Amino acid sequence: VQWVDVDALWFHRPWRVDERTKAMVHANIRAVADHAAQAGVDVLLITWVFHTADMHRLVAGLLPPGSEITSVQLHAGHEVWTRRYMGDPERGGGPLVHHEEGYTETHAVPVDHVVKTDGLTPIEVADAVALAIGGALARRADQGASLAQTGAMTTVAGRGTHSGQPSHISLTD
């Protein structure tokens, strides 16, 4: 398993979002997924907050051909989400209107599995995600399909162990 966070693929200062920085992050996602597949990585986990289903489609379109996707979304309750938002020095104290819209939009993105994270340790969250992904992987293996998963905050890319096709997991928070 290899893990990469999309925010790390376009962490730059001063922060700006324009066509050039979007093209950069797209190229970075594509390169990481391609290199992981070439290296024989079984699973590449790519994490990012997917605010819309279009973001899922965007990342899926950057993965190697033949990838299958299963989504897992990490759900923080409203109180926990607000506490994290206000505690983030990059966002804290900012307008809660954007925060509320982001919370609502992110939780409305359709996914295959949801993991409610309130009160769970990181290890417990990882176990719940592994359980959701493991069940999907087992079903696909039984069908002789390539192994792949996608979640709401994370995307995974790698080489499927049965067909040689890349495997991907994507998760959103």
Short mmCIF file of C-alpha atoms in Angstrom, two decimals:
data_model
loop_
_atom_site.label_atom_id
_atom_site.label_comp_id
_atom_site.label_asym_id
_atom_site.label_seq_id
_atom_site.Cartn_x
_atom_site.Cartn_y
_atom_site.Cartn_z
CA VAL A 1 0.00 0.00 0.00
CA GLN A 2 1.22 3.49 -0.87
CA TRP A 3 -0.58 6.59 0.42
CA VAL A 4 -0.51 10.14 -0.93
CA ASP A 5 -2.59 13.13 0.08
CA VAL A 6 -3.65 15.30 -2.88
CA ASP A 7 -3.17 18.48 -0.85
CA ALA A 8 0.52 17.54 -0.58
CA LEU A 9 0.67 17.34 -4.39
CA TRP A 10 -0.14 21.02 -4.68
CA PHE A 11 1.07 22.49 -1.43
CA HIS A 12 2.52 25.81 -2.46
CA ARG A 13 2.87 29.34 -1.12
CA PRO A 14 1.48 31.77 -1.80
CA TRP A 15 -1.67 29.70 -2.10
CA ARG A 16 -3.60 30.21 -5.32
CA VAL A 17 -6.04 28.24 -7.39
CA ASP A 18 -5.89 28.97 -11.10
CA GLU A 19 -5.68 26.98 -14.34
CA ARG A 20 -1.91 26.49 -13.98
CA THR A 21 -2.06 25.14 -10.42
CA LYS A 22 -5.04 22.93 -11.32
CA ALA A 23 -3.07 21.52 -14.28
CA MET A 24 -0.14 20.91 -11.91
CA VAL A 25 -2.18 18.90 -9.40
CA HIS A 26 -3.84 16.88 -12.20
CA ALA A 27 -0.42 16.04 -13.66
CA ASN A 28 0.85 15.11 -10.20
CA ILE A 29 -2.08 12.75 -9.51
CA ARG A 30 -1.66 11.12 -12.93
CA ALA A 31 2.11 10.71 -12.44
CA VAL A 32 1.80 9.23 -8.93
CA ALA A 33 -0.89 6.76 -10.06
CA ASP A 34 1.05 5.76 -13.18
CA HIS A 35 4.32 5.34 -11.29
CA ALA A 36 2.65 3.29 -8.56
CA ALA A 37 1.15 0.97 -11.18
CA GLN A 38 4.52 0.65 -12.96
CA ALA A 39 6.21 -0.16 -9.65
CA GLY A 40 3.71 -2.93 -8.94
CA VAL A 41 2.15 -1.18 -5.94
CA ASP A 42 -0.90 -3.23 -4.99
CA VAL A 43 -2.86 -0.31 -3.57
CA LEU A 44 -2.27 3.43 -3.86
CA LEU A 45 -4.43 5.35 -1.42
CA ILE A 46 -5.05 8.95 -2.49
CA THR A 47 -6.78 11.13 0.10
CA TRP A 48 -8.57 14.38 -0.62
CA VAL A 49 -11.79 16.12 0.39
CA PHE A 50 -14.22 15.53 -2.47
CA HIS A 51 -16.78 18.33 -2.22
CA THR A 52 -18.67 17.14 -5.30
CA ALA A 53 -19.19 14.03 -7.39
CA ASP A 54 -17.38 15.91 -10.18
CA MET A 55 -14.22 15.78 -8.08
CA HIS A 56 -14.55 11.98 -7.92
CA ARG A 57 -14.92 11.84 -11.69
CA LEU A 58 -11.94 14.15 -12.15
CA VAL A 59 -9.63 11.94 -10.06
CA ALA A 60 -10.99 8.74 -11.61
CA GLY A 61 -10.24 10.19 -15.06
CA LEU A 62 -6.60 10.70 -14.06
CA LEU A 63 -6.08 7.06 -13.04
CA PRO A 64 -4.67 4.40 -15.38
CA PRO A 65 -7.18 2.83 -17.79
CA GLY A 66 -9.05 -0.19 -16.47
CA SER A 67 -9.18 1.02 -12.88
CA GLU A 68 -12.27 0.15 -10.87
CA ILE A 69 -13.40 2.43 -8.08
CA THR A 70 -15.26 1.91 -4.80
CA SER A 71 -15.86 4.98 -2.64
CA VAL A 72 -15.58 5.34 1.12
CA GLN A 73 -16.53 8.60 2.79
CA LEU A 74 -15.40 9.56 6.28
CA HIS A 75 -18.23 11.39 8.04
CA ALA A 76 -17.50 13.71 10.93
CA GLY A 77 -20.54 14.92 12.82
CA HIS A 78 -21.42 18.60 12.58
CA GLU A 79 -19.95 19.48 16.01
CA VAL A 80 -16.65 17.71 15.26
CA TRP A 81 -16.47 19.23 11.77
CA THR A 82 -17.03 22.73 13.19
CA ARG A 83 -14.39 22.22 15.91
CA ARG A 84 -11.85 21.07 13.28
CA TYR A 85 -12.73 23.95 10.97
CA MET A 86 -12.41 26.57 13.67
CA GLY A 87 -9.17 24.99 14.94
CA ASP A 88 -7.51 25.13 11.51
CA PRO A 89 -5.25 28.21 11.41
CA GLU A 90 -5.79 28.46 7.64
CA ARG A 91 -9.60 28.61 8.05
CA GLY A 92 -10.45 29.29 11.69
CA GLY A 93 -12.48 32.39 12.29
CA GLY A 94 -13.43 32.48 8.63
CA PRO A 95 -16.98 32.85 7.42
CA LEU A 96 -19.05 29.94 8.66
CA VAL A 97 -21.32 30.27 5.62
CA HIS A 98 -18.64 28.63 3.45
CA HIS A 99 -18.04 26.07 6.21
CA GLU A 100 -21.73 25.14 6.34
CA GLU A 101 -21.98 24.84 2.55
CA GLY A 102 -18.86 22.66 2.46
CA TYR A 103 -20.18 20.39 5.20
CA THR A 104 -23.52 19.92 3.48
CA GLU A 105 -22.05 19.46 -0.01
CA THR A 106 -19.35 17.02 1.06
CA HIS A 107 -21.76 14.81 3.00
CA ALA A 108 -24.15 14.76 0.02
CA VAL A 109 -21.60 13.24 -2.39
CA PRO A 110 -22.82 9.73 -3.31
CA VAL A 111 -20.44 6.97 -2.18
CA ASP A 112 -20.36 3.19 -1.79
CA HIS A 113 -19.49 3.16 1.94
CA VAL A 114 -19.68 5.65 4.82
CA VAL A 115 -17.54 5.47 7.97
CA LYS A 116 -18.77 7.67 10.83
CA THR A 117 -15.60 8.91 12.55
CA ASP A 118 -16.87 10.70 15.68
CA GLY A 119 -15.32 9.21 18.82
CA LEU A 120 -13.05 6.85 16.86
CA THR A 121 -9.28 6.77 17.06
CA PRO A 122 -7.31 6.92 13.80
CA ILE A 123 -6.66 3.16 14.11
CA GLU A 124 -10.39 2.48 14.53
CA VAL A 125 -11.15 4.61 11.46
CA ALA A 126 -8.47 2.73 9.49
CA ASP A 127 -9.96 -0.60 10.63
CA ALA A 128 -13.46 0.49 9.54
CA VAL A 129 -12.15 1.60 6.13
CA ALA A 130 -10.21 -1.66 5.75
CA LEU A 131 -13.38 -3.60 6.57
CA ALA A 132 -15.39 -1.67 3.95
CA ILE A 133 -12.63 -2.03 1.37
CA GLY A 134 -11.86 -5.62 2.29
CA GLY A 135 -15.42 -6.73 1.64
CA ALA A 136 -15.41 -5.07 -1.76
CA LEU A 137 -11.99 -6.53 -2.58
CA ALA A 138 -13.13 -10.02 -1.62
CA ARG A 139 -16.25 -9.75 -3.81
CA ARG A 140 -14.17 -8.56 -6.75
CA ALA A 141 -11.58 -11.29 -6.23
CA ASP A 142 -14.36 -13.88 -6.21
CA GLN A 143 -15.54 -12.46 -9.54
CA GLY A 144 -11.98 -12.56 -10.94
CA ALA A 145 -12.09 -8.79 -11.43
CA SER A 146 -9.24 -6.36 -10.92
CA LEU A 147 -8.98 -5.15 -7.35
CA ALA A 148 -9.88 -1.53 -6.71
CA GLN A 149 -11.57 0.74 -4.21
CA THR A 150 -12.53 4.39 -4.05
CA GLY A 151 -13.64 6.42 -1.10
CA ALA A 152 -14.85 9.84 -0.49
CA MET A 153 -11.66 11.32 0.87
CA THR A 154 -9.06 9.02 -0.58
CA THR A 155 -8.19 7.57 -3.94
CA VAL A 156 -6.00 4.52 -4.28
CA ALA A 157 -4.07 3.35 -7.30
CA GLY A 158 -1.98 0.27 -7.77
CA ARG A 159 -1.76 -3.00 -9.69
CA GLY A 160 -4.61 -5.47 -9.27
CA THR A 161 -3.38 -8.86 -8.15
CA HIS A 162 -5.56 -10.91 -10.51
CA SER A 163 -5.74 -9.14 -13.82
CA GLY A 164 -2.66 -6.94 -13.80
CA GLN A 165 -4.95 -3.90 -14.05
CA PRO A 166 -4.35 -1.01 -11.67
CA SER A 167 -6.23 -0.99 -8.38
CA HIS A 168 -7.48 2.26 -6.88
CA ILE A 169 -9.06 3.38 -3.64
CA SER A 170 -10.45 6.83 -3.07
CA LEU A 171 -11.89 8.24 0.15
CA THR A 172 -13.42 11.60 1.01
CA ASP A 173 -13.83 13.37 4.31
#
